Coordinates of C-alpha atoms in Angstrom, one line a residue:
Chain Q
M1 CA 181.0 161.2 48.8
E2 CA 178.4 163.5 50.2
K3 CA 176.1 161.9 52.7
A4 CA 173.9 164.9 52.6
L5 CA 172.9 164.1 49.0
L6 CA 171.6 160.6 49.7
G7 CA 168.1 159.7 48.5
S8 CA 166.2 160.0 51.7
N9 CA 167.5 163.6 52.2
V10 CA 166.6 164.4 48.6
R11 CA 163.2 163.1 49.5
A12 CA 162.8 165.2 52.7
A13 CA 164.1 168.3 51.0
T14 CA 162.1 168.1 47.8
L15 CA 158.8 166.8 49.1
F16 CA 158.7 169.2 52.0
N17 CA 159.6 172.1 49.7
V18 CA 156.6 171.5 47.5
G19 CA 154.4 170.8 50.5
L20 CA 153.2 167.5 49.0
R21 CA 151.3 165.4 51.5
W22 CA 150.9 161.7 51.0
N23 CA 147.2 161.6 51.3
P24 CA 145.2 161.1 48.2
G25 CA 142.0 161.9 50.0
R26 CA 143.0 165.5 50.9
P27 CA 143.6 168.3 48.4
S28 CA 147.3 168.6 47.8
A29 CA 149.2 171.9 47.8
V30 CA 150.5 170.7 44.4
R31 CA 147.7 169.7 42.1
M32 CA 149.0 170.0 38.6
P33 CA 146.9 169.3 35.5
V34 CA 147.4 165.8 34.1
V35 CA 150.4 165.9 31.7
M36 CA 149.4 164.4 28.4
T37 CA 152.2 162.2 27.1
V38 CA 152.8 162.9 23.5
A39 CA 155.5 161.1 21.5
K40 CA 158.4 163.5 21.0
P41 CA 161.6 163.3 19.0
G42 CA 164.2 161.4 20.9
T43 CA 161.8 159.6 23.1
R44 CA 162.0 155.9 23.9
S45 CA 159.1 153.6 23.2
S46 CA 158.1 150.8 25.4
S47 CA 159.9 148.3 23.1
Q48 CA 163.1 150.3 23.3
W49 CA 163.0 150.1 27.1
Q50 CA 162.3 146.4 26.7
A51 CA 165.5 146.3 24.5
I52 CA 167.5 147.8 27.4
H53 CA 166.1 145.1 29.7
A54 CA 167.1 142.4 27.2
D55 CA 170.6 143.8 27.1
I56 CA 170.9 143.7 30.9
E57 CA 169.5 140.1 30.9
A58 CA 172.0 139.0 28.3
H59 CA 174.8 140.6 30.3
L60 CA 173.6 138.7 33.4
K61 CA 173.3 135.4 31.5
K62 CA 176.8 135.7 30.3
A63 CA 178.1 136.7 33.7
I64 CA 176.5 134.0 35.7
P65 CA 178.8 131.0 35.3
V66 CA 177.3 127.7 34.4
N67 CA 180.2 125.6 35.6
P68 CA 179.9 123.4 38.7
P69 CA 178.8 123.5 41.4
P70 CA 175.3 123.3 39.9
V71 CA 173.9 122.9 43.4
V72 CA 174.6 126.6 43.8
L73 CA 174.4 128.0 40.3
E74 CA 171.0 126.6 39.2
P75 CA 169.1 128.3 42.0
M76 CA 171.1 131.5 41.4
H77 CA 170.1 131.4 37.8
H78 CA 166.5 130.7 38.8
L79 CA 166.2 133.4 41.5
T80 CA 168.0 136.0 39.3
F81 CA 165.4 135.8 36.6
A82 CA 162.4 134.8 38.6
A83 CA 162.2 138.2 40.4
P84 CA 159.7 140.6 39.0
R85 CA 161.5 143.1 36.8
S86 CA 162.5 146.5 38.2
T87 CA 162.9 149.6 36.2
A88 CA 165.9 150.6 38.2
P89 CA 168.6 148.8 36.1
A90 CA 167.2 150.2 32.8
L91 CA 167.1 153.6 34.4
C92 CA 170.8 153.3 35.3
V93 CA 171.6 152.5 31.6
A94 CA 169.4 155.4 30.3
A95 CA 170.9 157.9 32.8
C96 CA 174.4 156.9 31.7
E97 CA 173.5 157.5 28.0
L98 CA 171.9 160.8 28.9
V99 CA 175.1 162.2 30.3
G100 CA 177.0 161.1 27.2
G101 CA 178.2 157.7 28.5
S102 CA 177.9 154.4 26.6
R103 CA 175.6 151.5 27.5
D104 CA 178.6 149.4 28.3
Q105 CA 179.8 151.7 31.0
A106 CA 176.5 151.3 32.9
M107 CA 175.9 147.6 32.2
P108 CA 177.9 146.1 35.2
A109 CA 176.1 148.5 37.6
A110 CA 172.7 147.7 36.0
A111 CA 173.4 144.0 36.4
A112 CA 174.5 144.4 40.0
L113 CA 171.3 146.3 40.8
H114 CA 169.2 143.6 39.2
I115 CA 170.9 140.7 40.9
I116 CA 171.1 142.3 44.4
R117 CA 167.4 143.3 44.2
A118 CA 166.6 139.8 43.0
A119 CA 168.4 138.4 46.1
A120 CA 166.3 140.7 48.3
V121 CA 163.1 139.5 46.6
A122 CA 164.2 135.9 47.3
H123 CA 164.7 136.6 51.0
E124 CA 161.4 138.4 51.2
N125 CA 159.7 135.3 50.1
L126 CA 161.6 132.9 52.5
P127 CA 159.2 131.2 54.8
L128 CA 160.2 132.2 58.4
T129 CA 158.7 131.0 61.6
D130 CA 157.9 134.6 62.8
R131 CA 156.7 136.0 59.5
P132 CA 153.2 134.9 58.5
A133 CA 152.3 134.4 54.9
I134 CA 151.5 138.0 54.1
R135 CA 152.5 138.1 50.5
P136 CA 151.0 136.4 47.5
P137 CA 152.5 132.9 47.3
V138 CA 155.5 132.3 45.0
A139 CA 156.8 129.1 43.6
H140 CA 159.7 127.6 45.7
P141 CA 161.4 125.1 43.4
F142 CA 164.3 125.0 45.9
G143 CA 164.0 124.7 49.7
P144 CA 164.4 127.6 52.1
N145 CA 168.0 126.6 53.0
V146 CA 169.0 126.8 49.4
E147 CA 167.1 130.0 48.7
L148 CA 168.6 131.7 51.8
M149 CA 172.1 130.8 50.8
T150 CA 171.6 131.5 47.1
G151 CA 170.5 135.0 48.0
D152 CA 173.6 135.3 50.2
G153 CA 175.7 134.4 47.3
M154 CA 174.0 136.7 44.8
V155 CA 174.8 139.9 46.7
P156 CA 178.6 139.5 46.6
F157 CA 178.3 138.3 43.0
G158 CA 176.5 141.6 42.1
F159 CA 179.3 143.6 43.8
E160 CA 181.9 141.5 42.0
L161 CA 180.4 142.2 38.6
L162 CA 180.6 145.9 39.3
A163 CA 184.0 146.0 41.1
G164 CA 185.5 143.8 38.4
S165 CA 184.6 146.3 35.8
G166 CA 187.0 148.8 37.3
D167 CA 190.0 149.2 35.1
P168 CA 192.9 151.0 36.8
A169 CA 194.5 151.6 33.4
G170 CA 191.2 153.1 32.0
G171 CA 191.0 155.5 35.0
N172 CA 187.4 154.5 36.0
S173 CA 188.3 153.0 39.4
G174 CA 187.1 156.0 41.3
R175 CA 183.8 156.1 39.5
V176 CA 183.2 152.4 40.0
L177 CA 184.1 152.7 43.7
R178 CA 181.6 155.6 44.0
A179 CA 178.9 153.5 42.4
I180 CA 179.6 150.7 44.8
V181 CA 179.2 153.0 47.8
E182 CA 175.9 154.3 46.2
I183 CA 174.5 150.8 45.9
T184 CA 175.6 149.6 49.3
R185 CA 173.8 152.5 50.9
A186 CA 170.6 152.1 48.8
V187 CA 170.3 148.3 49.4
G188 CA 171.6 148.2 53.0
S189 CA 170.1 148.6 56.4
Q190 CA 169.2 152.2 56.0
G191 CA 167.8 151.6 52.5
M192 CA 166.1 148.7 50.9
V193 CA 166.4 146.4 54.0
H194 CA 164.8 149.1 56.1
G195 CA 161.9 149.4 53.6
Q196 CA 161.5 145.6 53.7
Y197 CA 161.3 145.7 57.4
R198 CA 158.7 148.4 57.3
E199 CA 156.8 146.6 54.6
V200 CA 156.4 143.5 56.8
E201 CA 155.0 145.8 59.6
Y202 CA 152.6 147.4 57.1
L203 CA 151.4 144.2 55.6
L204 CA 150.9 142.6 59.0
S205 CA 149.0 145.6 60.3
R206 CA 146.7 145.4 57.3
V207 CA 146.1 141.7 57.8
Q208 CA 145.3 142.4 61.4
G209 CA 143.1 145.3 60.4
S210 CA 144.9 147.6 62.7
R211 CA 146.2 150.1 60.2
D212 CA 145.9 150.7 56.5
D213 CA 147.9 153.9 56.1
Q214 CA 149.2 154.3 52.6
E215 CA 150.7 157.6 53.4
W216 CA 152.9 155.9 56.0
A217 CA 153.7 153.1 53.5
A218 CA 154.7 155.6 50.8
D219 CA 157.1 157.3 53.2
H220 CA 158.6 154.3 54.9
V221 CA 158.2 151.5 52.3
W222 CA 158.1 152.8 48.8
A223 CA 160.5 155.7 49.4
K224 CA 163.1 153.2 50.6
K225 CA 162.4 150.2 48.4
E226 CA 161.7 152.0 45.1
G227 CA 162.4 155.7 45.5
D228 CA 165.9 155.4 46.9
L229 CA 166.7 152.4 44.7
H230 CA 165.8 154.2 41.5
A231 CA 167.6 157.4 42.8
C232 CA 170.7 155.3 43.3
A233 CA 170.3 153.6 39.9
A234 CA 170.1 156.9 38.0
A235 CA 172.9 158.5 40.0
C236 CA 175.1 155.4 39.4
G237 CA 174.4 155.7 35.6
A238 CA 175.4 159.3 35.7
I239 CA 178.5 158.7 37.7
L240 CA 179.7 155.9 35.5
G241 CA 178.9 157.9 32.3
G242 CA 181.0 160.8 33.5
G243 CA 178.2 163.2 34.3
T244 CA 178.8 166.4 36.2
E245 CA 177.9 166.7 39.9
E246 CA 174.8 168.7 38.8
E247 CA 173.8 166.0 36.4
I248 CA 174.3 163.3 38.9
E249 CA 172.1 165.1 41.5
G250 CA 169.5 166.0 38.9
L251 CA 169.2 162.4 37.8
R252 CA 169.2 161.2 41.5
R253 CA 166.2 163.4 42.1
Y254 CA 164.5 162.2 38.9
G255 CA 165.2 158.6 39.9
F256 CA 163.6 159.1 43.3
Y257 CA 160.3 160.2 41.7
V258 CA 160.4 157.5 39.1
G259 CA 160.7 155.0 41.9
M260 CA 157.8 156.6 43.8
V261 CA 155.6 156.4 40.7
R262 CA 156.6 152.7 40.4
G263 CA 155.9 152.0 44.1
M264 CA 152.5 153.8 43.9
T265 CA 151.4 152.2 40.7
A266 CA 153.0 148.7 40.6
H267 CA 152.7 147.9 44.3
G268 CA 150.8 150.8 45.8
G269 CA 149.1 148.9 48.6
G270 CA 149.1 145.3 47.6
G271 CA 146.3 145.3 45.0
R272 CA 144.7 148.5 46.2
E273 CA 146.3 150.7 43.6
D274 CA 143.0 152.6 43.2
R275 CA 143.7 154.2 46.5
W276 CA 146.3 156.4 44.8
S277 CA 144.5 158.9 42.7
N278 CA 145.8 159.6 39.3
A279 CA 146.3 163.1 40.3
V280 CA 148.9 162.2 43.0
V281 CA 150.7 160.0 40.6
E282 CA 150.7 162.7 38.0
D283 CA 152.1 165.1 40.6
M284 CA 155.0 162.7 41.1
K285 CA 155.6 162.5 37.3
K286 CA 155.6 166.3 37.1
L287 CA 158.2 166.5 39.9
A288 CA 160.2 163.9 38.0
R289 CA 160.2 165.9 34.8
K290 CA 161.1 169.0 36.7
A291 CA 164.2 167.3 38.0
L292 CA 165.3 166.9 34.4
A293 CA 165.0 170.6 33.6
G294 CA 168.7 171.2 33.3
F295 CA 169.2 168.6 30.6
D296 CA 169.2 168.9 26.8
A297 CA 165.6 169.1 25.9
G298 CA 166.3 167.1 22.7
K299 CA 167.7 164.1 24.7
V300 CA 165.6 164.2 27.9
E301 CA 162.7 162.2 26.6
A302 CA 164.8 159.1 26.2
V303 CA 164.9 159.0 30.0
A304 CA 161.6 160.7 30.8
S305 CA 159.6 158.2 28.7
I306 CA 160.2 155.6 31.5
L307 CA 157.4 157.3 33.4
D308 CA 154.8 156.3 30.9
C309 CA 156.1 152.9 29.7
G310 CA 155.0 149.8 31.5
I311 CA 158.2 147.7 31.3
E312 CA 157.6 145.3 34.1
S313 CA 157.4 141.8 32.5
Chain V
M1 CA 192.5 139.9 38.2
E2 CA 193.7 136.4 37.6
K3 CA 191.1 133.8 38.3
A4 CA 193.7 131.1 38.1
L5 CA 195.2 132.4 41.4
L6 CA 192.0 132.0 43.5
G7 CA 192.3 130.1 46.7
S8 CA 190.7 126.8 45.6
N9 CA 193.2 126.5 42.8
V10 CA 196.1 127.3 45.2
R11 CA 194.7 124.5 47.3
A12 CA 194.5 122.0 44.4
A13 CA 197.9 122.9 43.2
T14 CA 199.8 122.9 46.5
L15 CA 198.1 120.0 48.2
F16 CA 198.3 117.7 45.2
N17 CA 202.0 118.6 44.7
V18 CA 202.9 117.5 48.2
G19 CA 200.7 114.5 47.9
L20 CA 198.9 115.3 51.2
R21 CA 195.9 113.1 51.8
W22 CA 193.2 114.3 54.2
N23 CA 193.1 111.1 56.2
P24 CA 194.8 111.1 59.6
G25 CA 194.4 107.4 59.8
R26 CA 196.7 106.6 56.9
P27 CA 200.4 107.4 56.7
S28 CA 200.8 110.6 54.7
A29 CA 203.4 111.3 52.1
V30 CA 204.3 114.3 54.1
R31 CA 205.0 113.5 57.7
M32 CA 207.2 116.2 59.1
P33 CA 208.5 116.2 62.7
V34 CA 206.5 118.4 65.0
V35 CA 207.8 122.0 64.8
M36 CA 208.5 123.3 68.3
T37 CA 207.4 126.9 68.5
V38 CA 210.1 129.0 70.1
A39 CA 209.7 132.7 70.7
K40 CA 211.8 134.5 68.1
P41 CA 212.6 138.2 67.7
G42 CA 209.9 140.0 65.9
T43 CA 207.2 137.5 66.8
R44 CA 203.8 138.5 68.0
S45 CA 202.5 137.2 71.3
S46 CA 198.9 136.2 71.9
S47 CA 198.2 139.5 73.6
Q48 CA 199.6 141.4 70.5
W49 CA 197.2 139.5 68.3
Q50 CA 194.4 140.4 70.8
A51 CA 195.4 144.0 70.4
I52 CA 194.9 143.8 66.6
H53 CA 191.5 142.3 67.2
A54 CA 190.7 145.1 69.6
D55 CA 191.7 147.7 66.9
I56 CA 189.4 146.0 64.4
E57 CA 186.5 146.0 66.9
A58 CA 187.1 149.6 67.7
H59 CA 187.1 150.4 64.0
L60 CA 183.8 148.6 63.7
K61 CA 182.2 150.2 66.7
K62 CA 183.0 153.6 65.3
A63 CA 181.8 152.6 61.8
I64 CA 178.4 151.2 62.8
P65 CA 176.2 154.2 63.1
V66 CA 174.1 154.4 66.3
N67 CA 171.6 156.8 64.9
P68 CA 168.0 155.7 64.2
P69 CA 166.5 153.5 63.0
P70 CA 167.5 151.4 66.2
V71 CA 165.2 148.7 64.9
V72 CA 167.9 147.9 62.4
L73 CA 171.0 149.0 64.1
E74 CA 170.6 147.3 67.4
P75 CA 170.5 143.8 65.9
M76 CA 173.3 144.8 63.5
H77 CA 175.5 145.7 66.5
H78 CA 174.5 142.6 68.3
L79 CA 175.1 140.2 65.4
T80 CA 178.4 141.9 64.5
F81 CA 179.9 141.2 67.9
A82 CA 178.1 138.0 68.8
A83 CA 179.7 136.0 66.0
P84 CA 182.7 133.9 67.2
R85 CA 185.9 135.6 66.4
S86 CA 187.8 134.7 63.2
T87 CA 191.5 135.0 62.8
A88 CA 191.0 136.2 59.2
P89 CA 190.6 140.0 59.9
A90 CA 193.7 140.0 62.1
L91 CA 195.6 138.1 59.4
C92 CA 194.6 140.8 56.9
V93 CA 196.1 143.5 59.1
A94 CA 199.3 141.5 59.8
A95 CA 199.8 140.7 56.1
C96 CA 199.5 144.4 55.2
E97 CA 202.1 145.3 57.8
L98 CA 204.4 142.5 56.6
V99 CA 204.6 144.0 53.1
G100 CA 205.3 147.4 54.6
G101 CA 201.8 148.8 54.7
S102 CA 200.3 150.5 57.7
R103 CA 197.5 149.1 59.9
D104 CA 195.1 151.8 58.7
Q105 CA 195.4 150.7 55.1
A106 CA 194.1 147.2 56.0
M107 CA 191.5 148.2 58.6
P108 CA 188.5 148.8 56.3
A109 CA 189.1 145.4 54.7
A110 CA 189.5 143.7 58.0
A111 CA 186.3 145.3 59.3
A112 CA 184.5 144.2 56.1
L113 CA 185.7 140.6 56.5
H114 CA 184.6 140.6 60.1
I115 CA 181.1 142.0 59.4
I116 CA 180.4 139.9 56.3
R117 CA 181.5 136.7 58.0
A118 CA 179.3 137.7 61.1
A119 CA 176.3 138.1 58.7
A120 CA 177.0 134.6 57.3
V121 CA 177.1 133.2 60.9
A122 CA 173.8 134.9 61.6
H123 CA 172.2 133.3 58.6
E124 CA 173.7 129.9 59.5
N125 CA 171.9 130.0 62.7
L126 CA 168.5 131.1 61.3
P127 CA 165.8 128.5 62.0
L128 CA 164.6 127.3 58.7
T129 CA 161.8 124.8 58.0
D130 CA 164.0 122.5 56.0
R131 CA 167.1 122.7 58.1
P132 CA 166.9 120.7 61.3
A133 CA 168.7 121.9 64.4
I134 CA 172.1 120.5 63.6
R135 CA 174.3 123.1 65.3
P136 CA 174.8 123.9 68.9
P137 CA 171.9 126.3 69.9
V138 CA 172.7 130.0 70.0
A139 CA 170.8 132.8 71.6
H140 CA 168.2 134.6 69.4
P141 CA 167.5 137.9 71.1
F142 CA 165.8 139.0 67.8
G143 CA 163.3 137.1 65.7
P144 CA 164.3 135.2 62.5
N145 CA 162.8 138.0 60.4
V146 CA 165.0 140.6 62.0
E147 CA 168.1 138.3 61.9
L148 CA 167.6 137.5 58.3
M149 CA 167.3 141.2 57.3
T150 CA 170.0 142.4 59.6
G151 CA 172.4 139.9 57.9
D152 CA 171.2 141.2 54.6
G153 CA 172.1 144.7 55.7
M154 CA 175.5 143.8 57.1
V155 CA 176.9 142.5 53.8
P156 CA 176.5 145.7 51.8
F157 CA 177.6 147.7 54.9
G158 CA 180.9 145.7 54.9
F159 CA 181.4 146.5 51.2
E160 CA 180.6 150.1 51.9
L161 CA 183.3 150.4 54.6
L162 CA 185.8 149.0 52.1
A163 CA 184.7 150.9 49.0
G164 CA 184.4 154.1 51.0
S165 CA 188.0 153.9 52.0
G166 CA 189.1 154.3 48.4
D167 CA 190.6 157.7 47.8
P168 CA 190.9 158.6 44.1
A169 CA 193.3 161.4 45.1
G170 CA 195.4 159.0 47.1
G171 CA 195.6 156.6 44.2
N172 CA 194.5 153.5 46.1
S173 CA 191.2 153.0 44.2
G174 CA 192.6 150.2 42.1
R175 CA 193.8 148.4 45.2
V176 CA 190.5 148.8 47.0
L177 CA 188.6 147.5 43.9
R178 CA 190.9 144.5 43.8
A179 CA 190.3 143.8 47.4
I180 CA 186.5 144.0 46.9
V181 CA 186.7 141.5 44.1
E182 CA 188.8 139.2 46.3
I183 CA 186.2 139.3 49.1
T184 CA 183.2 138.9 46.9
R185 CA 184.7 135.7 45.5
A186 CA 185.8 134.3 48.9
V187 CA 182.4 134.9 50.5
G188 CA 180.1 134.2 47.5
S189 CA 178.5 131.2 46.0
Q190 CA 181.8 129.5 45.0
G191 CA 183.4 130.4 48.4
M192 CA 182.0 130.6 51.9
V193 CA 178.3 130.1 50.8
H194 CA 179.4 126.9 49.1
G195 CA 181.2 125.7 52.2
Q196 CA 178.1 126.5 54.3
Y197 CA 175.9 124.4 52.0
R198 CA 178.4 121.5 52.2
E199 CA 178.6 121.9 55.9
V200 CA 174.8 121.4 56.3
E201 CA 175.1 118.3 54.2
Y202 CA 178.0 117.1 56.3
L203 CA 176.3 117.8 59.7
L204 CA 173.1 116.2 58.5
S205 CA 174.9 113.1 57.3
R206 CA 176.6 112.8 60.7
V207 CA 173.3 113.2 62.6
Q208 CA 171.8 110.5 60.4
G209 CA 174.8 108.3 60.9
S210 CA 175.2 107.9 57.1
R211 CA 178.7 109.5 56.8
D212 CA 181.3 110.9 59.0
D213 CA 184.0 111.7 56.6
Q214 CA 186.4 114.3 57.9
E215 CA 188.5 114.2 54.7
W216 CA 185.5 115.2 52.7
A217 CA 184.6 117.9 55.2
A218 CA 188.1 119.3 55.1
D219 CA 188.1 119.5 51.3
H220 CA 184.5 120.8 50.9
V221 CA 183.8 122.7 54.1
W222 CA 187.0 124.0 55.8
A223 CA 188.8 124.6 52.6
K224 CA 186.0 127.0 51.6
K225 CA 184.9 128.4 54.9
E226 CA 188.3 128.9 56.5
G227 CA 191.0 128.2 54.0
D228 CA 189.8 130.4 51.2
L229 CA 188.6 133.1 53.6
H230 CA 192.0 133.3 55.3
A231 CA 193.7 133.2 51.9
C232 CA 191.6 136.1 50.8
A233 CA 192.2 138.0 54.0
A234 CA 196.0 137.7 53.7
A235 CA 195.9 138.5 50.0
C236 CA 193.8 141.6 50.6
G237 CA 196.1 142.8 53.3
A238 CA 199.1 142.4 51.0
I239 CA 197.2 144.1 48.1
L240 CA 196.2 147.1 50.2
G241 CA 199.7 147.4 51.8
G242 CA 201.2 147.6 48.3
G243 CA 202.8 144.2 48.2
T244 CA 204.3 142.7 45.1
E245 CA 202.4 140.0 43.1
E246 CA 204.8 137.5 44.6
E247 CA 204.2 138.7 48.1
I248 CA 200.4 138.7 47.5
E249 CA 200.5 135.1 46.3
G250 CA 202.8 133.9 49.0
L251 CA 200.5 135.4 51.6
R252 CA 197.5 133.9 49.9
R253 CA 199.0 130.5 50.2
Y254 CA 200.0 131.1 53.8
G255 CA 196.5 132.3 54.6
F256 CA 195.0 129.2 53.1
Y257 CA 197.0 126.9 55.4
V258 CA 196.3 129.2 58.4
G259 CA 192.6 128.8 57.6
M260 CA 192.9 125.0 57.3
V261 CA 194.7 124.8 60.7
R262 CA 191.8 126.9 62.2
G263 CA 189.2 124.7 60.5
M264 CA 190.9 121.5 61.8
T265 CA 191.5 122.7 65.3
A266 CA 188.7 125.1 66.1
H267 CA 185.9 123.3 64.3
G268 CA 187.3 120.1 63.0
G269 CA 184.3 117.9 63.1
G270 CA 182.0 119.6 65.6
G271 CA 183.6 118.5 68.9
R272 CA 185.6 115.6 67.5
E273 CA 188.9 117.6 67.0
D274 CA 190.7 114.6 68.3
R275 CA 190.1 112.9 65.0
W276 CA 192.7 115.2 63.5
S277 CA 196.1 114.0 64.6
N278 CA 198.6 116.5 65.7
A279 CA 200.8 115.3 63.0
V280 CA 198.4 116.4 60.3
V281 CA 197.9 119.8 61.8
E282 CA 201.6 120.2 62.2
D283 CA 202.0 119.3 58.5
M284 CA 199.6 122.2 57.7
K285 CA 201.7 124.5 59.8
K286 CA 204.8 123.5 58.1
L287 CA 203.3 124.2 54.7
A288 CA 202.1 127.5 56.0
R289 CA 205.6 128.5 57.1
K290 CA 207.0 127.3 53.8
A291 CA 204.7 129.8 52.0
L292 CA 206.4 132.6 53.9
A293 CA 209.9 131.5 52.7
G294 CA 210.3 134.5 50.5
F295 CA 209.8 137.1 53.2
D296 CA 212.3 138.8 55.4
A297 CA 213.2 136.3 58.2
G298 CA 213.3 139.1 60.7
K299 CA 209.7 140.1 60.1
V300 CA 208.0 136.9 59.2
E301 CA 207.4 135.7 62.8
A302 CA 205.0 138.6 63.3
V303 CA 202.7 136.8 60.9
A304 CA 203.7 133.2 61.5
S305 CA 202.9 133.4 65.2
I306 CA 199.2 133.4 64.4
L307 CA 199.6 129.6 63.9
D308 CA 200.3 129.1 67.6
C309 CA 198.2 131.8 69.2
G310 CA 194.7 131.0 70.2
I311 CA 193.0 134.3 69.5
E312 CA 189.4 133.2 69.3
S313 CA 187.6 134.9 72.1

């Protein structure tokens, strides 16, 4: 596995190359005209993306055992489906299909991405003595002790779903192992966890009025929490679907920009989305589409349409 | 992978078959004479077990990156080595060697077991609003927010170490995937996390004076937190070392009893170890040795000696 091709390096390389600066207030070196989205043959509508989500949820519901001990499984079920939807699992499935794989091949990785991210969301919302209430309040039907441990159980469960899909006889063990490594890196201490840490810093500094620097947040929070996660999801889909190295890396770059668009539009500054100009977001979308240049034009819209479909629940 | 061969079922099957009851106050159906431990050829001394631990720690120190961001890696380094030592990682290495594997083959799994368990220990010691201080106090050089997230980063890192050791060209991908599934189950919501939950119940009930039932704790806490963990460790070592299914299951049973001995002697009731009579512990050791009956008598002491060596730091 090539460390040099990890998401954050993709980010450094590609963003620096195009000279994009994370400041919507200043003219950017890249200021493309807004791309009008026109329905094309082979595109996916919002309802088709919803259908992918429904498939992933059905897979998860089947996978989560409902046997005893309910003391553990009820909160796991709750926290798995209470987390706000991410586009990353659906992108994983779509990337797999784009390189010629089947939906089934990507489903365990999509489910793992969903459940591991849901565990991270649960831990983000844990009340801690040294973490003031800096996020919108969420319902806590279970106590902190149960939510902590449930999250702790969900992460290995996600990896179990993926590792268990490896079939030595089917010859996919190597691909599954590679996808596991991808996900461990994207969600670990140099990935999502690091973004979460920076997000607390950012939210605290905004509460205290000491800093409100969206450029910093984009680079340290959204690039980790959304960019790298979506890059990983798309790369995993391509790996599991049997894509070439070129396809895997193209989809990884695409996924990074999809994640940045998500971070900037869905979360971009905790209710201050307006701070990101449409032009900056459209620049991101343009870069995303550019990353898909090497793919069959007739099929590419099935993946590219995620940029314009609101599929968060 | 066969669900029916998981640790807890091994426990149910074997313990019920021998009619052992978890009550040191009552005569047990199995009351073997105390086994005198005599140094045998091929045995491992305490210092040799220490050497295995040192190898695992060296592997971990090399594996944990010391590059930025230090804000994440310093606490990871601290929490990885601050956790009380477990015998499970060393047992994983010894089991691998017993079936003819090399130490290197087991090292990534041993390191993963160490780091994932250390993360669980860190989360056990997190101060939570609904979890009174029911454990001996530990030093918290980092705040709860950092300790929570560091633990969250350590778990995927452990799986990364193991998944990254898979070498498709070397043909071990299937074994590595199987070991990952073993570990996810042993540490997840039906394994270690479940034991942690029950332990909180148990410790709370003791603080409140409402229950002090060691039999219950053995079955619900130590069987999960130590028995199943050691069973998994030994099975993983055997899997990675290329053991037969019979060897894997024999070592799994052995590991379970090793873990129970550890639970009963090192933790057995939070300072009330005296409640477990020597006879009960010796029964466990006898069952452990019985599980090794199918192995080469000349080599078996290298694994069996863990029963009599205190290798916690």
